[in-house]
XYZ file of C-alpha atoms in Angstrom:
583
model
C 23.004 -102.258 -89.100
C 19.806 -101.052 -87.503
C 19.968 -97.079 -87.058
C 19.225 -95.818 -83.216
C 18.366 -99.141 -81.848
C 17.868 -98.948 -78.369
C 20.279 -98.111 -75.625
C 20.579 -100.758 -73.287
C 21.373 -99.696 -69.523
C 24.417 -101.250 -69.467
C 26.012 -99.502 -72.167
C 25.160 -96.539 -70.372
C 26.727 -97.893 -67.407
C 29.985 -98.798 -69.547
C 29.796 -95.527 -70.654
C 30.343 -94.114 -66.891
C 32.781 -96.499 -66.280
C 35.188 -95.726 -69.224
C 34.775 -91.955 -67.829
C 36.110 -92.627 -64.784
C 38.949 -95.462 -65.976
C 39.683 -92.251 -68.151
C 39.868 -89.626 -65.389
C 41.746 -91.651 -62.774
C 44.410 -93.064 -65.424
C 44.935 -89.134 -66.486
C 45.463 -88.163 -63.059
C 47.722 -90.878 -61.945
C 49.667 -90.288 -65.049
C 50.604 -86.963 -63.356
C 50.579 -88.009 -59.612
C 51.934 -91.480 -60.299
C 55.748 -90.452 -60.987
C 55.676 -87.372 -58.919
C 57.701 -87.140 -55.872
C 56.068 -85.385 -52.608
C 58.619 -83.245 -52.101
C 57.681 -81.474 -55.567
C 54.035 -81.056 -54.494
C 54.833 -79.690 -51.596
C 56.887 -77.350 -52.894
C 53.581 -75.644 -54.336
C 53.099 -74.063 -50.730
C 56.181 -72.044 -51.908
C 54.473 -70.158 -55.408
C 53.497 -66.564 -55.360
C 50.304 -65.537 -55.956
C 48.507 -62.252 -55.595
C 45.388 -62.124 -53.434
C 45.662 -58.011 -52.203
C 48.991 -58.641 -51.469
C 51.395 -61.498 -52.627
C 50.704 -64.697 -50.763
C 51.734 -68.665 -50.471
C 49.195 -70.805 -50.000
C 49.224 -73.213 -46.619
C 48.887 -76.610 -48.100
C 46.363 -78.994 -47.031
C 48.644 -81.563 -48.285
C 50.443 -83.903 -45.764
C 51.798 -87.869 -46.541
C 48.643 -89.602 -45.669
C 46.941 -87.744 -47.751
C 48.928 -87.839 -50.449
C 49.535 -91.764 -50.218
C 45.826 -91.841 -49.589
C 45.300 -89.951 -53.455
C 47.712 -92.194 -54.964
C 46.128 -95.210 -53.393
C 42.233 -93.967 -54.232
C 43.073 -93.640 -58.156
C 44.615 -96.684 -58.653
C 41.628 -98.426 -56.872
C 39.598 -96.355 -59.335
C 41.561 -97.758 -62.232
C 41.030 -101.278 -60.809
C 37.525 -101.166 -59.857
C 36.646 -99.200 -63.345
C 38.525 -101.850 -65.157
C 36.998 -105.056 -63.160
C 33.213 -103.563 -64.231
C 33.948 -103.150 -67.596
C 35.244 -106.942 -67.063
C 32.357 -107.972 -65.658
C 29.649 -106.250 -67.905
C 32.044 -108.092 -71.055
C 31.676 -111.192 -69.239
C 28.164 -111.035 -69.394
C 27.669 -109.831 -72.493
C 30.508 -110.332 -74.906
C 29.726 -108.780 -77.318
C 28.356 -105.643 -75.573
C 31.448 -102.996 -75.974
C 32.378 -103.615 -79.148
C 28.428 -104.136 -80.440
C 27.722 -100.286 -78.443
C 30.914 -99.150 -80.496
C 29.859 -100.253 -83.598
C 26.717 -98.082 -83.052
C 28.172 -95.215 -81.873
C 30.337 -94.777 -84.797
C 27.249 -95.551 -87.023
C 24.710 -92.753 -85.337
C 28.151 -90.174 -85.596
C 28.386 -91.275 -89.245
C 24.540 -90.421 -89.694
C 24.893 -87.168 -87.978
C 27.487 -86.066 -90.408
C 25.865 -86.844 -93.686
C 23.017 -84.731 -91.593
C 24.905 -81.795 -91.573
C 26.695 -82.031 -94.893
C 23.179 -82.281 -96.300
C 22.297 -79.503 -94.544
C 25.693 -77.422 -96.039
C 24.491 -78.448 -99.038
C 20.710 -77.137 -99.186
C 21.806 -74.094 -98.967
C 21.794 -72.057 -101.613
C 25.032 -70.561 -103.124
C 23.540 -66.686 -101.695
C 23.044 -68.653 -98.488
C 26.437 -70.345 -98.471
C 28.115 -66.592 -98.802
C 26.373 -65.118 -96.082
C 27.194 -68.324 -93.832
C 30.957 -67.897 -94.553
C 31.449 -64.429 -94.990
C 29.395 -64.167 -91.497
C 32.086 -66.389 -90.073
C 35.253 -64.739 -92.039
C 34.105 -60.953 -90.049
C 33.312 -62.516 -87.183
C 37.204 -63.560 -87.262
C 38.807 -60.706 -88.127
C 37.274 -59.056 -85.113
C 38.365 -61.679 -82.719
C 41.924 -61.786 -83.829
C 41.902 -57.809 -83.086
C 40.436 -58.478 -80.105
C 43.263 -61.184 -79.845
C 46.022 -58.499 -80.643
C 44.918 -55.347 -79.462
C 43.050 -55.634 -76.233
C 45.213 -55.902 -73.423
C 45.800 -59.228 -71.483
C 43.705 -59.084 -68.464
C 45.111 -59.307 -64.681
C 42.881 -63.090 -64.575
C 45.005 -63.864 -67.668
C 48.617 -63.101 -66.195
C 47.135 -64.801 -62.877
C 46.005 -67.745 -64.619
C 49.462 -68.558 -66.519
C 51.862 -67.902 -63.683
C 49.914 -69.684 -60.760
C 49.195 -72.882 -62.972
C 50.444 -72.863 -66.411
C 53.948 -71.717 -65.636
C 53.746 -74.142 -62.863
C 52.967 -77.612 -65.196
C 50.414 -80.160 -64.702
C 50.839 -80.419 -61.147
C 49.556 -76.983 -59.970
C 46.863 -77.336 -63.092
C 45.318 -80.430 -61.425
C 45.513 -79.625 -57.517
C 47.055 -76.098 -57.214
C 43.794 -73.954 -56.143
C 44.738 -70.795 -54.181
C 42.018 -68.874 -55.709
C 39.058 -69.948 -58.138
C 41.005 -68.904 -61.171
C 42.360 -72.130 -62.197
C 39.790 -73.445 -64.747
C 41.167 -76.734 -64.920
C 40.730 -77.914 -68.247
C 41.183 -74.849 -69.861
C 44.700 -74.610 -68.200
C 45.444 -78.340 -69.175
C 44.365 -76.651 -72.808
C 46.870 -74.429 -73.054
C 50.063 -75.665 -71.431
C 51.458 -77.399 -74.088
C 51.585 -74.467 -76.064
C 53.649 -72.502 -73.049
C 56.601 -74.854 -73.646
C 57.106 -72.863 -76.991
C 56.247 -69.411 -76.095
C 55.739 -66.839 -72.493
C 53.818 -64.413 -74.610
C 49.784 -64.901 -73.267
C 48.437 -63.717 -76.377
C 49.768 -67.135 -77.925
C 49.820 -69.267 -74.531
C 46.432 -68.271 -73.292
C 44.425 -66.810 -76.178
C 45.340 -68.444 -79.712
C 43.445 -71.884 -77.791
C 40.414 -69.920 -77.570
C 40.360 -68.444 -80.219
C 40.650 -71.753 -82.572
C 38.048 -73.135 -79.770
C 35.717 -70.327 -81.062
C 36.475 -70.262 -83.963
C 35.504 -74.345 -84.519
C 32.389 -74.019 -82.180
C 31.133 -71.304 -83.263
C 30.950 -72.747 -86.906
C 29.674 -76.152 -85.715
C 26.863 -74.483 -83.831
C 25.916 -72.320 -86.709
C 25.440 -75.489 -88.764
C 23.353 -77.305 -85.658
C 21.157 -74.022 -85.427
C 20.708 -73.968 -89.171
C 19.787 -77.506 -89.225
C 16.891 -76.812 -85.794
C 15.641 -73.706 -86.842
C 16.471 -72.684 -90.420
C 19.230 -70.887 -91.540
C 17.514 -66.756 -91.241
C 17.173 -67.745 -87.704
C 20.358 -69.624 -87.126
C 21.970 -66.162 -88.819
C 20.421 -63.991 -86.212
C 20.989 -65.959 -83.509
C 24.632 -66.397 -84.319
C 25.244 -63.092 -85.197
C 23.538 -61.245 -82.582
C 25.601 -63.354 -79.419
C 29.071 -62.939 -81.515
C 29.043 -59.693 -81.613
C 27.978 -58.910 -77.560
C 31.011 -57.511 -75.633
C 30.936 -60.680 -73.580
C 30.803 -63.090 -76.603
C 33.517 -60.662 -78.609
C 35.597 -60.738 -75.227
C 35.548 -64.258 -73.865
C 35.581 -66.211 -77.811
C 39.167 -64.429 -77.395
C 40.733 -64.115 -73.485
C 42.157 -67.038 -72.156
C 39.674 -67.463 -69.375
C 37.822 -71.154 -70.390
C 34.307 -69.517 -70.673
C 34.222 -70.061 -74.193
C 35.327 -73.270 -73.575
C 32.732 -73.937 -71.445
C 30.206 -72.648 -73.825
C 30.931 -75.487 -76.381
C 30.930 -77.976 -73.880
C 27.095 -76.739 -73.225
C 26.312 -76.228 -76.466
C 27.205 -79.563 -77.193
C 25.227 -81.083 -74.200
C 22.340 -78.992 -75.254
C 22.190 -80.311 -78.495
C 22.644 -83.837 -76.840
C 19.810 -82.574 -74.266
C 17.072 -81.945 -77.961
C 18.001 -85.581 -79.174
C 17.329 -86.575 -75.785
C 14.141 -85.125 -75.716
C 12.619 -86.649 -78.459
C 14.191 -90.174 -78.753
C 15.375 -90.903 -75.409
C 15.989 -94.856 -75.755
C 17.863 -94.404 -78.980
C 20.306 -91.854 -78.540
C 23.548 -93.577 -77.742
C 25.534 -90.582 -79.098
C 23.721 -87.993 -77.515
C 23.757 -89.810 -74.283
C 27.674 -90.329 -74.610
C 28.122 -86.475 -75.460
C 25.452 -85.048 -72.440
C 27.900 -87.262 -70.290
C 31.282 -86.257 -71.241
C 30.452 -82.640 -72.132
C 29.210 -82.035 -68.552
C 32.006 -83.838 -66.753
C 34.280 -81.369 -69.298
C 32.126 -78.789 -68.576
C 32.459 -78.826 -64.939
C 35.991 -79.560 -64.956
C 36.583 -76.595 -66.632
C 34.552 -74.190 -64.050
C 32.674 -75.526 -61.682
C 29.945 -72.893 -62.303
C 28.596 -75.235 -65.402
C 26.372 -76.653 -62.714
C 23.767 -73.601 -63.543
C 23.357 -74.687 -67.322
C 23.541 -78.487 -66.091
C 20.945 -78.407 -63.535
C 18.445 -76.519 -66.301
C 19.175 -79.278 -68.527
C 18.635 -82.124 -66.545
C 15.760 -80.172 -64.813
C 14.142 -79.994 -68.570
C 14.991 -83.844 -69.360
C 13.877 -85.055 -66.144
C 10.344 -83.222 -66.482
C 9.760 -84.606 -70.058
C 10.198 -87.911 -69.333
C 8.343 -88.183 -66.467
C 5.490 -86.439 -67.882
C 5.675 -88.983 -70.476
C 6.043 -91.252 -68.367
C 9.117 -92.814 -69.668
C 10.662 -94.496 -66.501
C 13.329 -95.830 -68.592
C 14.963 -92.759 -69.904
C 14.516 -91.458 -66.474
C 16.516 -94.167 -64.846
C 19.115 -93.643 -67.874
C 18.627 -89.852 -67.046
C 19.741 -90.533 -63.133
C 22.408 -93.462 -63.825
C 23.948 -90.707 -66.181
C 23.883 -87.875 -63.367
C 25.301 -90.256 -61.291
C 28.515 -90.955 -63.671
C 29.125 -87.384 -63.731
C 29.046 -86.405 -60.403
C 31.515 -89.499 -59.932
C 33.692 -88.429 -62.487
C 33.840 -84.772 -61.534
C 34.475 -85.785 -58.053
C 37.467 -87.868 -58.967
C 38.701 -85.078 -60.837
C 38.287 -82.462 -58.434
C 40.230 -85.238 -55.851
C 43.940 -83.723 -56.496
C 42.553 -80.529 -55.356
C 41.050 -81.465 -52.292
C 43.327 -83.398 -51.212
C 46.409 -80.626 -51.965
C 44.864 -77.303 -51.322
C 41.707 -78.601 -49.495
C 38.100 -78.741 -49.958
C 37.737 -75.553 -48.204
C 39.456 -73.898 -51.066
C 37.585 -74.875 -53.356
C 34.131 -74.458 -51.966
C 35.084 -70.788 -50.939
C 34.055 -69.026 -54.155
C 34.035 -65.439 -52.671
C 32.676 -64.025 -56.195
C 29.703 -66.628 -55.428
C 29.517 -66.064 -51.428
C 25.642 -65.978 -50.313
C 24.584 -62.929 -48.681
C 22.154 -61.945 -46.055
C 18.196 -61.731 -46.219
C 19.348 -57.805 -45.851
C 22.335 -57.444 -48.591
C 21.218 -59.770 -51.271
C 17.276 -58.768 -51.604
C 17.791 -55.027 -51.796
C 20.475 -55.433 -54.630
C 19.076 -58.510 -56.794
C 17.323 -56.288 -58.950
C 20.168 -53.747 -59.665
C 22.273 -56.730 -60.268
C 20.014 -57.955 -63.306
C 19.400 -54.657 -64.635
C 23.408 -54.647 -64.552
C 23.868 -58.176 -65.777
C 21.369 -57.085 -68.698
C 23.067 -54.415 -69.555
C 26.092 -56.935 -69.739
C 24.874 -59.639 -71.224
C 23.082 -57.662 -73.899
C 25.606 -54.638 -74.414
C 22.863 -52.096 -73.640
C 20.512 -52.798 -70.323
C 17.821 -51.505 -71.785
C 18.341 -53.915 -75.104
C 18.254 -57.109 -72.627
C 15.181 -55.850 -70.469
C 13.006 -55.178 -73.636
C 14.544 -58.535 -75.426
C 13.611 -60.533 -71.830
C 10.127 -59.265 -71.804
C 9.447 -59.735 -75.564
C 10.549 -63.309 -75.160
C 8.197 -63.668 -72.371
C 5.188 -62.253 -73.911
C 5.663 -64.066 -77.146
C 6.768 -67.637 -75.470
C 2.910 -69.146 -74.969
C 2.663 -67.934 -79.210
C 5.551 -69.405 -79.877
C 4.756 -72.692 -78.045
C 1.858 -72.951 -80.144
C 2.988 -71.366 -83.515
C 6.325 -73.540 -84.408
C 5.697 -76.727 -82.220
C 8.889 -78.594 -84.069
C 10.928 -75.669 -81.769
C 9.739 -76.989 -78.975
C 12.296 -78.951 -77.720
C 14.818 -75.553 -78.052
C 12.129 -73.366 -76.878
C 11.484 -75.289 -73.358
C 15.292 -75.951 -72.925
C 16.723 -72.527 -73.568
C 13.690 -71.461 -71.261
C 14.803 -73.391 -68.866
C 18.437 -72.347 -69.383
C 17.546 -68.440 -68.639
C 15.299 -68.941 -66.381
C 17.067 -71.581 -63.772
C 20.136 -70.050 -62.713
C 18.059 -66.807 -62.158
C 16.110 -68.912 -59.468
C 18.981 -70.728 -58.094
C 20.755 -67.071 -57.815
C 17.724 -66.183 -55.672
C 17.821 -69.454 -53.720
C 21.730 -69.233 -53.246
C 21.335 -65.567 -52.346
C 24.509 -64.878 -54.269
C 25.342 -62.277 -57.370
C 26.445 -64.173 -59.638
C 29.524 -62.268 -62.148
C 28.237 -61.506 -65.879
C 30.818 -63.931 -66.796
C 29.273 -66.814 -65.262
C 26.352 -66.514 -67.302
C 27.592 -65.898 -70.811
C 25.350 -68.557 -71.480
C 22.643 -66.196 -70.992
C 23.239 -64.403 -73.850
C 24.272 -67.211 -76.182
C 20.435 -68.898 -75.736
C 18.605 -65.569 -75.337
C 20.089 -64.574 -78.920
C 18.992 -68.223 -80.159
C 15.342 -67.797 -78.912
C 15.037 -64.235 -80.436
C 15.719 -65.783 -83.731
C 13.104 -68.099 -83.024
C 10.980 -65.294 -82.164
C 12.188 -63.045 -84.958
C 11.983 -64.994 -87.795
C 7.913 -66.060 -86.055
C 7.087 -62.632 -86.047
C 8.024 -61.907 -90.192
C 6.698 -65.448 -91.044
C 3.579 -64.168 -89.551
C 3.933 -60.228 -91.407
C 4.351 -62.171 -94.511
C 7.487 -60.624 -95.395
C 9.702 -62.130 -98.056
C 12.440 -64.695 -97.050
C 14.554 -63.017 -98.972
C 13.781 -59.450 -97.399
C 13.770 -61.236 -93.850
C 17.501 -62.205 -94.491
C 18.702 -58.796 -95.712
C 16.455 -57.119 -92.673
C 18.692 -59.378 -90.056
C 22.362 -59.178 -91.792
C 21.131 -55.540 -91.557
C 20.503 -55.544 -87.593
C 23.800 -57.814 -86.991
C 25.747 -55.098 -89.332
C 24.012 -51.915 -86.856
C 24.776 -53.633 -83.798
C 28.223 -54.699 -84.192
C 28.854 -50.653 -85.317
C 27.079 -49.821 -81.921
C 28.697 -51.946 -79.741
C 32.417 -51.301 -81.386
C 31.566 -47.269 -80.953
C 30.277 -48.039 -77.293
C 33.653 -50.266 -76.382
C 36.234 -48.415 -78.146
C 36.871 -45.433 -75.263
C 37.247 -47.559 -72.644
C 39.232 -49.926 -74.695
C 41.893 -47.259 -75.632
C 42.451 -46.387 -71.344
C 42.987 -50.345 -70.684
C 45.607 -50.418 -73.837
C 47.103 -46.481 -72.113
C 47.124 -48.422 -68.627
C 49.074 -51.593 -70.210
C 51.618 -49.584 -71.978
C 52.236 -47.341 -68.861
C 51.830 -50.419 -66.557
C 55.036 -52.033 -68.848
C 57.009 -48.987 -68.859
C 57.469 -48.531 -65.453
C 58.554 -52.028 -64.911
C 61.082 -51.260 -67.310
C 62.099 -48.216 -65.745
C 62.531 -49.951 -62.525
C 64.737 -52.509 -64.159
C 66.655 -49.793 -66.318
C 67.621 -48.130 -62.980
C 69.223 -51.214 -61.315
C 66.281 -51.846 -58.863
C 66.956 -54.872 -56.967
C 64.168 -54.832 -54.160
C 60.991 -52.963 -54.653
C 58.271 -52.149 -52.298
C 54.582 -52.330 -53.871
C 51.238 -50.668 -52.887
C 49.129 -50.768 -56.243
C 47.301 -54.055 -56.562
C 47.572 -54.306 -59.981
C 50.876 -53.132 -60.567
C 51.784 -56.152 -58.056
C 50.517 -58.584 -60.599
C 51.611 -57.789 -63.186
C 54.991 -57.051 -62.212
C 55.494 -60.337 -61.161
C 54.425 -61.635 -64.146
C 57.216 -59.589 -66.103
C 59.669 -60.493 -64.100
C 58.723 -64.453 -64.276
C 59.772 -63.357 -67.758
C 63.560 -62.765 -66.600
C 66.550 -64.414 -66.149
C 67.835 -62.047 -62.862
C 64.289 -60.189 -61.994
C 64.425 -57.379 -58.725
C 62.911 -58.888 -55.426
C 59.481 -57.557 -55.038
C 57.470 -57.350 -51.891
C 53.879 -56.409 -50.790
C 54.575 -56.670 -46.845
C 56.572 -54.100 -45.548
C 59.517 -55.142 -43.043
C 60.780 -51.854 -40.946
C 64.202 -53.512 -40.819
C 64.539 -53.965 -44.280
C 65.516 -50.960 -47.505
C 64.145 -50.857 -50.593
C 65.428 -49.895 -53.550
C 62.238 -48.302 -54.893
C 59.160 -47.790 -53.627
C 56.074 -48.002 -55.954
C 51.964 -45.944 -54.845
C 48.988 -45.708 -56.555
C 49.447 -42.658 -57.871
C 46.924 -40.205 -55.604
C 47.461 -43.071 -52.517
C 45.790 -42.256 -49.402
C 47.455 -43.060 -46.286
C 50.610 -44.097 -47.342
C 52.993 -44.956 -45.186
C 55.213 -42.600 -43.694
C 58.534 -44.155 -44.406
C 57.500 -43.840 -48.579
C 57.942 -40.087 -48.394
C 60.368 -37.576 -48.123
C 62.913 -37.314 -46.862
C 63.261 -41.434 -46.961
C 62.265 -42.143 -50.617
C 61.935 -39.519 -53.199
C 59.948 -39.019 -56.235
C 62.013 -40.300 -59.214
C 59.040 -41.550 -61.607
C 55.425 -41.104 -62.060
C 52.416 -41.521 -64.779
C 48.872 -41.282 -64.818
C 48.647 -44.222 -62.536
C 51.905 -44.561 -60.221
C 54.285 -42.658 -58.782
C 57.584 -44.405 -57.780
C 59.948 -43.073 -55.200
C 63.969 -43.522 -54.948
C 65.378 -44.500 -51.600
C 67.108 -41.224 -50.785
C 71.144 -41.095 -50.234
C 72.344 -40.077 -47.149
C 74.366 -37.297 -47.521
């Protein structure tokens, strides 16, 4: 069989195809057997937007019929072109297949060949890099406390079933795939730090090592150390390889499509796997947050300007018949949701809501001093690490010209959603661009491991010099996190015992006015057989068993105090008041 023969257009095309025979049969799977009544009934779930809320369905029977009806004409019409490109070509499927399994075969031996170059010193470090990198996650995994977008995420959706996953969007915390991710494991357990985090942390865990290998393979395994070292041990990258949020998640999916994105660059017409993977990882990728579209547009952005200044007009047709199968795909996927919650919901990203000409200019460069300091665990650490890389980039171009295809893309990768931030006129969370850090980390080991290459400094000295830095800054940042770690882990234990207080004192219907008492107190009593009745809209013709204030509230309402409620409990963080007996 000849290796990377050329991909013919219509493969391609099956390839889009299958992705949306895939999508629509998934979602009719769920939709299919499910009654209306039970969908409507999401209009009825709690969540917690400042107070507790139900969300006001977009959802009627026409619309619902009309979902039904639109993915099994997907199914149909995805089926009949795969029919029709078979028809043409018999043997075109199962030739493609035969090809694709080849080029995946190829890329294994790659990287076991790579595994075994290294030497057995090299094959230590690799491991033992990997073995401390886990130990800290699975204290992260144990010991930091479970987050108020964790509890949110598992009681709106997860607790809810597939249903709510796929169509269920009150707020823009339900990362879709993520949440599909972890369900399963919520049929044998409530507790989050198994539900929610053991997913990501096996996630990380697995890309983490298969990107380690890939960057060893590009750029040499000193680098590759740096690089992985350096990102791993951020706050963001400790945090988010370990909360049950999807961003990790979505970080594999990129890396993935990046990697796809280098193979792209160099052999566009022969590339069936990496053409297969840049599809299906961005369609993942967006299903899982929508916000992939920064990383995605810098990608195609980078693809789309090296073919056509090679003029390759083929790969850039292949380039635009791809976009087009994942914007189809995502579309259909995103179709539940629109058609439950409504489009409105989902568009209405209030942590991504443009600003004025007068807010947004006079604040965009506090906001990436502050996303530096984020991103890099010390703001001063990302400014001088940004600037560096831009100083040395024109060397580097010129210096190590097999980098090239990394260097341009995770260029492009920094520097993009910086410009669409400024075009959007939004402030984009830290979160959102995790990324950042991941490909800023791999193009200072580029630039690292240039700059000693060029001091003529031992290999062996370079390697010890960078386990060294990795070792220093891990230290730092664990010093730098560990205060304000210890007040979240005070708040949770406080934030528990009060519940439990309430509940030990027969409360039966409580009153709250601290927001994140509200959350989470619903989530521990979704945790109970016979929880109290809790409320975050006063009703003056109603009595409450208990009334719970941020401790220190300002303009509380009269009726909490004295002589109607009394103080019975209080912490560093809430006071809660008795309804007072009439004597």
């Amino acid at each position: 069989m000849r290796a990377f023969a050329p991909v013919p257009f219509r493969a391609l095309l099956a390839v889009g195809l299958l992705c949306l025979l895939a999508s629509s049969m998934g979602l009719l799977l769920i939709f299919g057997p499910t009654a209306y009544a039970k969908v409507q009934a999401l209009g009825h779930v709690t969540y917690h937007e400042g107070s507790y809320r139900h969300l006001r369905l977009a959802l009627t029977p026409a619309r619902y019929l009309a979902l039904r009806g639109g993915l099994l004409a997907t199914i149909l019409l995805s089926m009949g072109g795969l029919w029709l490109l078979r028809r043409r070509e018999p043997e075109l499927l199962h030739r493609e297949a035969r090809q694709l399994r080849h080029e995946a075969r190829l890329l294994g031996a790659s990287l076991r060949r790579t595994w075994q170059q290294l030497g057995r010193g090299q094959q230590v470090v690799f491991g033992s890099l990997l073995l401390v990198l886990l130990l800290v996650r699975l204290w992260y995994l144990v010991y930091y406390p479970i987050s108020t977008d964790e509890a949110a995420s598992f009681d709106y959706f997860i607790h809810e079933g597939p249903v709510a996953i796929s169509s269920f969007y009150p707020i823009p915390n339900n990362h879709l795939l993520f949440n599909f991710v972890c369900w399963p494991l919520s049929w044998l357990s409530a507790d989050l730090r198994v539900v929610m985090r053991l997913p990501t942390l096996l996630l990380a865990t697995a890309g983490t090592s298969a990107c380690y290998l890939l960057l060893t393979r590009q750029m040499g395994f000193r680098a590759a150390t740096l690089s992985t070292g350096f990102f791993s041990f951020t706050p963001l990258g400790l945090y988010y390889a370990v909360a049950g949020r999807g961003y990790f998640l979505q970080l594999v999916l990129l890396l993935a499509v990046f990697f796809a994105a280098m193979a792209l660059w160099r052999r566009p017409l022969r590339q069936r796997l990496a053409w297969v993977v840049f599809v299906g990882g961005s369609i993942l990728g967006l299903y899982t947050i929508p916000t992939f579209v920064y990383p995605l547009t810098a990608l195609g952005l980078g693809l789309l300007l090296r073919f056509g200044g090679q003029q390759q007009w083929q790969a850039v047709g292949r380039l635009a018949l791809a976009g087009a199968s994942v914007v189809a795909a995502t579309s259909l996927l995103y179709t539940p949701v629109i058609a439950v919650s409504g489009l409105p919901r989902l568009l209405g990203n209030r942590y991504v809501e443009p600003l004025s000409n007068a807010v947004f200019w006079p604040r965009y460069a506090g906001h990436l001093r502050g996303l530096a300091d984020m991103l890099a665990g010390n703001g001063r650490l990302g400014l001088l690490g940004a600037a560096g890389l831009l100083a040395a980039w024109p060397l580097l171009w010129k210096w190590v010209p097999r980098q090239r295809p990394l260097l341009a893309l995770g260029s492009l990768l920094l520097a993009v959603p910086l410009l669409l931030m400024a075009l959007q006129q939004v402030l984009t969370p830290a979160r959102v661009l995790l990324f950042v850090a991941c490909f800023g980390s791999i193009l200072a080991g580029v630039a690292a491991t240039a700059l000693l290459n060029w001091l003529r400094v031992p290999t062996r000295w370079q390697l010890a010099l960078f386990l060294l830095l990795i070792g220093g800054y891990e230290g730092y940042q664990f010093r730098r996190q560990l205060p304000p770690w210890r007040a979240e882990h005070r708040q949770a234990q406080l934030m528990q015992a009060s519940y439990r207080w309430l509940v030990g004192h027969g409360a039966r219907r409580v009153f709250l006015a601290s927001p994140q008492h509200e959350l989470f107190m619903h989530h521990y009593a979704l945790q109970q057989s016979h929880p109290p009745a809790l409320v975050t809209r006063a009703d003056p013709h109603q009595t409450y068993d208990f009334v719970v204030l941020e401790r220190d509230a300002k303009n509380s309402p009269a009726w909490t105090q004295p002589p109607f409620y009394t103080p019975a409990y209080q912490d560093r963080y809430v006071v809660i008041y008795r309804r007072a007996t009439t004597p």
